[in-house]
mmCIF file of C-alpha atoms in Angstrom:
data_model
loop_
_atom_site.group_PDB
_atom_site.id
_atom_site.type_symbol
_atom_site.label_atom_id
_atom_site.label_comp_id
_atom_site.label_asym_id
_atom_site.label_seq_id
_atom_site.Cartn_x
_atom_site.Cartn_y
_atom_site.Cartn_z
ATOM 1 C CA MET A 133 0.000 0.000 0.000
ATOM 2 C CA ILE A 134 3.021 2.268 -0.406
ATOM 3 C CA GLU A 135 2.813 4.364 -3.561
ATOM 4 C CA SER A 136 6.075 5.893 -4.726
ATOM 5 C CA ILE A 137 5.907 9.485 -5.988
ATOM 6 C CA ASN A 138 9.654 9.810 -6.530
ATOM 7 C CA GLN A 139 12.853 8.279 -5.182
ATOM 8 C CA SER A 140 12.610 9.900 -1.737
ATOM 9 C CA PHE A 141 8.867 10.545 -1.311
ATOM 10 C CA ALA A 142 6.096 7.981 -0.985
ATOM 11 C CA ILE A 143 2.513 7.813 0.241
ATOM 12 C CA PHE A 144 1.000 5.085 2.396
ATOM 13 C CA ARG A 145 -2.495 4.544 0.982
ATOM 14 C CA ASP A 146 -4.556 3.829 4.092
ATOM 15 C CA ASP A 147 -7.433 5.295 2.092
ATOM 16 C CA LEU A 148 -7.332 2.080 0.025
ATOM 17 C CA PHE A 149 -8.069 -0.170 3.020
ATOM 18 C CA PRO A 150 -10.762 -2.342 1.401
ATOM 19 C CA LEU A 151 -13.411 -2.599 4.137
ATOM 20 C CA LEU A 152 -15.978 -0.269 5.744
ATOM 21 C CA GLY A 153 -15.201 2.623 3.416
ATOM 22 C CA GLY A 154 -11.449 2.570 3.997
ATOM 23 C CA GLY A 155 -9.091 4.789 5.957
ATOM 24 C CA ASN A 156 -7.506 4.481 9.368
ATOM 25 C CA LYS A 157 -10.861 4.397 11.187
ATOM 26 C CA ALA A 158 -12.002 1.407 9.142
ATOM 27 C CA ARG A 159 -8.702 -0.382 9.827
ATOM 28 C CA LYS A 160 -9.088 0.258 13.559
ATOM 29 C CA MET A 161 -12.691 -0.940 13.502
ATOM 30 C CA MET A 162 -11.770 -4.207 11.816
ATOM 31 C CA ALA A 163 -8.954 -4.653 14.339
ATOM 32 C CA LEU A 164 -11.707 -4.891 16.971
ATOM 33 C CA HIS A 165 -13.547 -7.650 15.130
ATOM 34 C CA ASN A 166 -12.210 -10.594 17.149
ATOM 35 C CA THR A 167 -12.754 -8.769 20.450
ATOM 36 C CA ILE A 168 -16.372 -7.989 19.566
ATOM 37 C CA GLN A 169 -17.164 -11.446 18.186
ATOM 38 C CA GLU A 170 -15.411 -13.412 20.927
ATOM 39 C CA GLY A 171 -17.085 -11.224 23.554
ATOM 40 C CA GLN A 172 -20.452 -12.018 21.953
ATOM 41 C CA HIS A 173 -21.385 -8.349 21.864
ATOM 42 C CA THR A 174 -24.723 -7.610 20.230
ATOM 43 C CA SER A 175 -24.478 -3.826 19.909
ATOM 44 C CA ILE A 176 -21.982 -0.953 19.822
ATOM 45 C CA VAL A 177 -22.225 2.530 21.328
ATOM 46 C CA THR A 178 -19.804 5.207 20.152
ATOM 47 C CA THR A 179 -19.516 8.917 19.398
ATOM 48 C CA GLY A 180 -18.233 11.463 16.905
ATOM 49 C CA GLY A 181 -19.158 14.431 14.754
ATOM 50 C CA ILE A 182 -21.772 14.475 12.005
ATOM 51 C CA GLN A 183 -19.118 13.700 9.363
ATOM 52 C CA SER A 184 -17.118 11.288 11.541
ATOM 53 C CA ASN A 185 -15.093 8.693 9.633
ATOM 54 C CA HIS A 186 -15.066 6.598 12.793
ATOM 55 C CA CYS A 187 -18.856 6.667 13.153
ATOM 56 C CA ARG A 188 -19.236 5.788 9.470
ATOM 57 C CA ALA A 189 -16.920 2.794 9.878
ATOM 58 C CA THR A 190 -18.754 1.701 13.045
ATOM 59 C CA ALA A 191 -22.200 2.003 11.439
ATOM 60 C CA LEU A 192 -21.074 0.027 8.382
ATOM 61 C CA TYR A 193 -19.461 -2.618 10.595
ATOM 62 C CA CYS A 194 -22.689 -3.057 12.554
ATOM 63 C CA SER A 195 -24.691 -3.348 9.337
ATOM 64 C CA LYS A 196 -22.254 -5.913 7.947
ATOM 65 C CA TYR A 197 -22.266 -8.073 11.083
ATOM 66 C CA ASP A 198 -25.910 -7.510 12.104
ATOM 67 C CA LEU A 199 -25.243 -5.626 15.347
ATOM 68 C CA ASP A 200 -27.349 -2.831 16.784
ATOM 69 C CA CYS A 201 -25.606 0.537 16.816
ATOM 70 C CA THR A 202 -26.075 3.836 18.622
ATOM 71 C CA LEU A 203 -24.080 6.866 17.496
ATOM 72 C CA VAL A 204 -23.989 9.828 19.866
ATOM 73 C CA LEU A 205 -23.268 12.727 17.528
ATOM 74 C CA HIS A 206 -22.301 16.303 18.317
ATOM 75 C CA GLY A 207 -22.968 18.881 15.643
ATOM 76 C CA ASN A 208 -25.804 20.350 13.628
ATOM 77 C CA LYS A 209 -28.697 17.911 13.162
ATOM 78 C CA GLU A 210 -30.044 19.683 10.079
ATOM 79 C CA LYS A 211 -26.655 19.474 8.369
ATOM 80 C CA PHE A 212 -26.442 15.773 9.210
ATOM 81 C CA LEU A 213 -29.828 15.177 7.586
ATOM 82 C CA THR A 214 -28.888 16.956 4.349
ATOM 83 C CA GLU A 215 -25.130 16.571 3.816
ATOM 84 C CA ASN A 216 -23.446 13.905 1.711
ATOM 85 C CA GLY A 217 -20.231 12.075 2.620
ATOM 86 C CA ASN A 218 -20.115 10.127 5.862
ATOM 87 C CA ALA A 219 -23.428 11.604 7.016
ATOM 88 C CA ARG A 220 -25.250 10.100 4.062
ATOM 89 C CA LEU A 221 -23.644 6.697 4.570
ATOM 90 C CA ILE A 222 -24.631 6.713 8.247
ATOM 91 C CA ARG A 223 -28.213 7.686 7.352
ATOM 92 C CA ASN A 224 -28.382 4.693 5.020
ATOM 93 C CA THR A 225 -27.566 2.238 7.808
ATOM 94 C CA ASN A 226 -29.788 1.153 10.679
ATOM 95 C CA ALA A 227 -27.760 3.097 13.235
ATOM 96 C CA ASN A 228 -29.724 4.830 15.972
ATOM 97 C CA VAL A 229 -28.486 8.429 16.016
ATOM 98 C CA VAL A 230 -28.635 10.618 19.133
ATOM 99 C CA PHE A 231 -27.706 14.306 18.935
ATOM 100 C CA CYS A 232 -26.285 16.199 21.891
ATOM 101 C CA ASN A 233 -23.919 18.958 22.961
ATOM 102 C CA SER A 234 -20.252 18.084 23.453
ATOM 103 C CA ASP A 235 -20.572 18.220 27.243
ATOM 104 C CA GLU A 236 -23.412 15.660 27.163
ATOM 105 C CA ILE A 237 -21.642 12.918 25.211
ATOM 106 C CA SER A 238 -20.615 10.781 28.185
ATOM 107 C CA LEU A 239 -24.117 10.950 29.681
ATOM 108 C CA GLU A 240 -25.801 9.993 26.403
ATOM 109 C CA MET A 241 -23.406 7.103 25.802
ATOM 110 C CA ASP A 242 -24.082 5.782 29.301
ATOM 111 C CA LYS A 243 -27.827 6.032 28.642
ATOM 112 C CA ALA A 244 -27.483 4.070 25.416
ATOM 113 C CA MET A 245 -25.465 1.365 27.184
ATOM 114 C CA LEU A 246 -28.132 1.049 29.897
ATOM 115 C CA ASN A 247 -30.921 0.899 27.306
ATOM 116 C CA TYR A 248 -29.250 -1.974 25.489
ATOM 117 C CA LYS A 249 -28.594 -3.833 28.735
ATOM 118 C CA ALA A 250 -32.248 -3.397 29.736
ATOM 119 C CA LEU A 251 -33.159 -5.165 26.492
ATOM 120 C CA GLY A 252 -30.934 -8.094 27.443
ATOM 121 C CA GLN A 253 -28.176 -7.143 25.024
ATOM 122 C CA LYS A 254 -24.427 -7.091 25.524
ATOM 123 C CA PRO A 255 -23.292 -3.671 24.249
ATOM 124 C CA PHE A 256 -19.699 -2.697 23.487
ATOM 125 C CA TYR A 257 -18.608 0.775 24.641
ATOM 126 C CA LEU A 258 -16.334 2.208 21.966
ATOM 127 C CA TYR A 259 -14.493 5.461 22.610
ATOM 128 C CA GLY A 260 -14.644 8.136 19.933
ATOM 129 C CA GLY A 261 -12.131 7.801 17.126
ATOM 130 C CA GLY A 262 -11.733 4.060 17.665
ATOM 131 C CA HIS A 263 -9.233 4.757 20.438
ATOM 132 C CA THR A 264 -8.503 1.154 21.499
ATOM 133 C CA LEU A 265 -5.469 -1.018 22.120
ATOM 134 C CA GLU A 266 -6.550 -3.285 19.272
ATOM 135 C CA GLY A 267 -6.707 -0.309 16.916
ATOM 136 C CA GLY A 268 -3.261 0.821 18.002
ATOM 137 C CA LYS A 269 -1.930 -2.711 17.501
ATOM 138 C CA ALA A 270 -3.025 -2.564 13.859
ATOM 139 C CA TYR A 271 -0.515 0.247 13.326
ATOM 140 C CA ILE A 272 2.235 -1.550 15.202
ATOM 141 C CA ASP A 273 1.795 -4.387 12.719
ATOM 142 C CA ILE A 274 1.878 -2.064 9.699
ATOM 143 C CA ILE A 275 5.398 -0.942 10.608
ATOM 144 C CA GLU A 276 6.536 -4.504 9.901
ATOM 145 C CA GLU A 277 5.046 -4.104 6.392
ATOM 146 C CA ILE A 278 6.946 -0.838 5.978
ATOM 147 C CA LYS A 279 10.176 -2.517 7.041
ATOM 148 C CA LYS A 280 9.698 -5.270 4.449
ATOM 149 C CA SER A 281 8.719 -2.872 1.653
ATOM 150 C CA GLY A 282 12.220 -1.680 0.846
ATOM 151 C CA PHE A 283 11.302 1.959 1.442
ATOM 152 C CA ALA A 284 12.984 3.130 4.644
ATOM 153 C CA PRO A 285 11.357 6.405 5.751
ATOM 154 C CA ASP A 286 13.349 8.910 7.769
ATOM 155 C CA TYR A 287 10.120 10.815 8.432
ATOM 156 C CA ILE A 288 6.441 9.924 8.534
ATOM 157 C CA PHE A 289 3.896 12.753 8.349
ATOM 158 C CA LEU A 290 0.211 12.212 9.076
ATOM 159 C CA ALA A 291 -2.976 13.941 10.163
ATOM 160 C CA SER A 292 -3.232 13.660 13.950
ATOM 161 C CA GLY A 293 -6.668 13.701 15.571
ATOM 162 C CA THR A 294 -7.324 11.402 18.527
ATOM 163 C CA GLY A 295 -3.668 10.346 18.313
ATOM 164 C CA SER A 296 -4.060 6.566 18.360
ATOM 165 C CA THR A 297 -2.737 6.120 14.812
ATOM 166 C CA GLN A 298 0.375 8.133 15.630
ATOM 167 C CA ALA A 299 0.848 6.276 18.920
ATOM 168 C CA GLY A 300 0.531 2.927 17.140
ATOM 169 C CA LEU A 301 3.114 3.889 14.531
ATOM 170 C CA LEU A 302 5.506 5.029 17.262
ATOM 171 C CA ALA A 303 5.063 1.755 19.151
ATOM 172 C CA GLY A 304 5.748 -0.134 15.915
ATOM 173 C CA ILE A 305 8.875 1.916 15.322
ATOM 174 C CA SER A 306 10.035 1.004 18.824
ATOM 175 C CA LYS A 307 9.246 -2.683 18.300
ATOM 176 C CA TYR A 308 11.056 -2.951 14.975
ATOM 177 C CA GLN A 309 13.907 -0.651 16.016
ATOM 178 C CA LEU A 310 13.564 1.928 13.257
ATOM 179 C CA LYS A 311 14.967 5.443 13.460
ATOM 180 C CA THR A 312 11.970 7.025 11.738
ATOM 181 C CA LYS A 313 10.624 10.284 13.162
ATOM 182 C CA VAL A 314 6.832 10.646 13.181
ATOM 183 C CA ILE A 315 5.372 14.147 12.856
ATOM 184 C CA GLY A 316 1.659 14.562 13.409
ATOM 185 C CA ILE A 317 -0.150 17.540 11.910
ATOM 186 C CA SER A 318 -2.956 18.354 14.316
ATOM 187 C CA VAL A 319 -6.398 18.699 12.764
ATOM 188 C CA GLY A 320 -8.096 20.042 15.867
ATOM 189 C CA ARG A 321 -6.201 19.872 19.153
ATOM 190 C CA GLU A 322 -3.489 22.105 20.504
ATOM 191 C CA LYS A 323 0.049 20.726 20.570
ATOM 192 C CA LYS A 324 0.552 20.198 24.309
ATOM 193 C CA ARG A 325 -2.686 18.276 24.803
ATOM 194 C CA SER A 326 -2.143 16.142 21.693
ATOM 195 C CA GLU A 327 1.399 15.176 22.623
ATOM 196 C CA LYS A 328 0.329 14.243 26.159
ATOM 197 C CA ILE A 329 -2.477 11.971 24.912
ATOM 198 C CA ILE A 330 -0.232 10.314 22.323
ATOM 199 C CA LYS A 331 2.547 9.744 24.857
ATOM 200 C CA GLU A 332 0.113 8.128 27.298
ATOM 201 C CA PHE A 333 -1.364 5.833 24.645
ATOM 202 C CA TYR A 334 2.083 4.973 23.279
ATOM 203 C CA SER A 335 3.075 3.892 26.799
ATOM 204 C CA GLU A 336 -0.107 1.798 27.117
ATOM 205 C CA LEU A 337 0.608 0.040 23.835
ATOM 206 C CA CYS A 338 4.222 -0.652 24.755
ATOM 207 C CA TYR A 339 3.155 -2.093 28.116
ATOM 208 C CA ARG A 340 0.337 -4.213 26.653
ATOM 209 C CA TYR A 341 2.439 -5.683 23.842
ATOM 210 C CA SER A 342 5.790 -5.908 25.688
ATOM 211 C CA ILE A 343 7.600 -3.342 23.550
ATOM 212 C CA PRO A 344 10.622 -1.404 24.851
ATOM 213 C CA GLU A 345 9.495 2.177 25.440
ATOM 214 C CA ASN A 346 12.294 4.144 23.774
ATOM 215 C CA VAL A 347 10.548 7.078 22.061
ATOM 216 C CA ASN A 348 10.999 10.187 24.181
ATOM 217 C CA ASN A 349 9.927 12.959 21.833
ATOM 218 C CA ILE A 350 6.335 13.002 20.595
ATOM 219 C CA THR A 351 5.921 15.619 17.873
ATOM 220 C CA VAL A 352 2.633 17.284 16.930
ATOM 221 C CA ALA A 353 2.486 20.538 14.960
ATOM 222 C CA ASP A 354 -0.537 22.718 15.694
ATOM 223 C CA GLU A 355 0.374 25.832 13.689
ATOM 224 C CA PHE A 356 -1.751 24.698 10.734
ATOM 225 C CA LEU A 357 -5.106 24.457 12.517
ATOM 226 C CA CYS A 358 -6.497 27.536 10.740
ATOM 227 C CA GLY A 359 -8.807 28.124 13.681
ATOM 228 C CA GLY A 360 -9.753 24.551 14.527
ATOM 229 C CA TYR A 361 -11.315 21.313 13.345
ATOM 230 C CA GLU A 362 -12.748 21.419 9.797
ATOM 231 C CA LYS A 363 -11.228 24.897 9.270
ATOM 232 C CA PHE A 364 -8.796 25.518 6.409
ATOM 233 C CA ASN A 365 -7.052 28.265 4.463
ATOM 234 C CA ASP A 366 -6.775 28.930 0.722
ATOM 235 C CA GLU A 367 -3.548 26.934 0.426
ATOM 236 C CA ILE A 368 -5.142 23.830 1.969
ATOM 237 C CA LEU A 369 -8.159 24.183 -0.306
ATOM 238 C CA GLN A 370 -5.870 24.458 -3.329
ATOM 239 C CA ILE A 371 -4.007 21.289 -2.317
ATOM 240 C CA SER A 372 -7.336 19.471 -1.995
ATOM 241 C CA ASN A 373 -8.626 20.718 -5.339
ATOM 242 C CA ASN A 374 -5.399 19.796 -7.145
ATOM 243 C CA SER A 375 -4.660 16.514 -5.355
ATOM 244 C CA TYR A 376 -5.953 14.251 -8.113
ATOM 245 C CA THR A 377 -4.157 16.023 -10.950
ATOM 246 C CA LYS A 378 -0.861 16.330 -9.045
ATOM 247 C CA TYR A 379 -0.712 13.091 -7.059
ATOM 248 C CA GLY A 380 -3.589 10.917 -8.274
ATOM 249 C CA ILE A 381 -5.107 10.707 -4.794
ATOM 250 C CA PRO A 382 -7.926 12.491 -2.928
ATOM 251 C CA LEU A 383 -6.908 14.842 -0.119
ATOM 252 C CA ASP A 384 -9.685 16.410 1.957
ATOM 253 C CA THR A 385 -9.547 19.778 3.714
ATOM 254 C CA THR A 386 -10.415 18.384 7.172
ATOM 255 C CA TYR A 387 -7.622 15.819 7.472
ATOM 256 C CA THR A 388 -5.278 14.880 4.669
ATOM 257 C CA ALA A 389 -4.901 18.140 2.723
ATOM 258 C CA LYS A 390 -4.318 19.939 6.015
ATOM 259 C CA ALA A 391 -1.665 17.359 6.942
ATOM 260 C CA PHE A 392 -0.088 17.565 3.483
ATOM 261 C CA TYR A 393 0.085 21.353 3.722
ATOM 262 C CA GLY A 394 1.654 21.144 7.179
ATOM 263 C CA MET A 395 4.190 18.631 5.904
ATOM 264 C CA GLN A 396 5.178 20.906 3.021
ATOM 265 C CA GLN A 397 5.651 23.882 5.326
ATOM 266 C CA ILE A 398 7.731 21.930 7.856
ATOM 267 C CA ILE A 399 9.959 20.464 5.135
ATOM 268 C CA LYS A 400 10.625 23.958 3.768
ATOM 269 C CA LYS A 401 11.128 25.605 7.144
ATOM 270 C CA GLN A 402 13.362 22.918 8.643
ATOM 271 C CA MET A 403 15.031 22.032 5.314
ATOM 272 C CA ILE A 404 14.277 18.358 5.888
ATOM 273 C CA THR A 405 15.971 15.822 3.635
ATOM 274 C CA GLY A 406 15.863 12.049 3.434
ATOM 275 C CA ASN A 407 13.070 9.600 2.708
ATOM 276 C CA ILE A 408 9.623 10.956 3.516
ATOM 277 C CA LEU A 409 6.430 8.910 3.861
ATOM 278 C CA PHE A 410 3.117 10.749 3.883
ATOM 279 C CA TRP A 411 0.431 8.672 5.575
ATOM 280 C CA ASN A 412 -2.879 9.140 3.777
ATOM 281 C CA THR A 413 -5.229 8.273 6.639
ATOM 282 C CA GLY A 414 -8.299 8.459 4.405
ATOM 283 C CA GLY A 415 -11.124 10.955 4.237
ATOM 284 C CA ILE A 416 -12.550 10.258 0.791
ATOM 285 C CA PHE A 417 -16.091 10.914 2.048
ATOM 286 C CA ASN A 418 -15.005 14.218 3.583
ATOM 287 C CA TYR A 419 -13.567 15.067 0.173
ATOM 288 C CA PHE A 420 -16.888 14.442 -1.571
ATOM 289 C CA ASN A 421 -18.751 16.538 0.963
#
């Protein structure tokens, strides 16, 4: 899934993951499959925004495996009912959708869990973004693929949201003793908070899977937020609009075009050389919206 652009620059096509609409959220969701099936869970409760890739992957998973699903969504209900992209896919599943304010998410998820239990079901509580050890393990395993590919990246750049993808890659780098530096381009959180969350999850993964914890510097750049999640500037929009003609891949303004723009700016500013791998985490449905 590594696509070479030139001798020293390649793209990892996580957007081509073949199940549940693709992308890192679909990969993380499928990584949970054995846990959900072996635990005999009959329903899943999770949360996200109205265009959440994670909620789309969860809803499609539940449809595929005949599980009940409750999505606790924060955002504008009217937009959800009319927009395309992930919102449309979610609407076309049997997912039960609950709308709430951001400060009510935990309460609404707890309510949904209790409702399922009252019906005699065994619900699975899934944190937003697919933030699980199993999901992180999927990215530990991918580093082995990278090592076997023949392309040895000095740097990996990716969109960083909940941080579990970045933490998984870092744990994989530790396990397989690579010297690759991972730079996350934040799509919504400020640097200090992001780096703290990633460090904590990296440590959890290393402990759970008996990996030497040897990464000390977690790097997240937050200077390309453009005001926050789903916000972008003219340069990011231009990258998104030109991504097919220049690179043959879709880059959306919420995640991947923002990360690509951040990568370009950091390379120029720091005069980075060496092999660079851009991790296309997905976002095709954000692109179409």
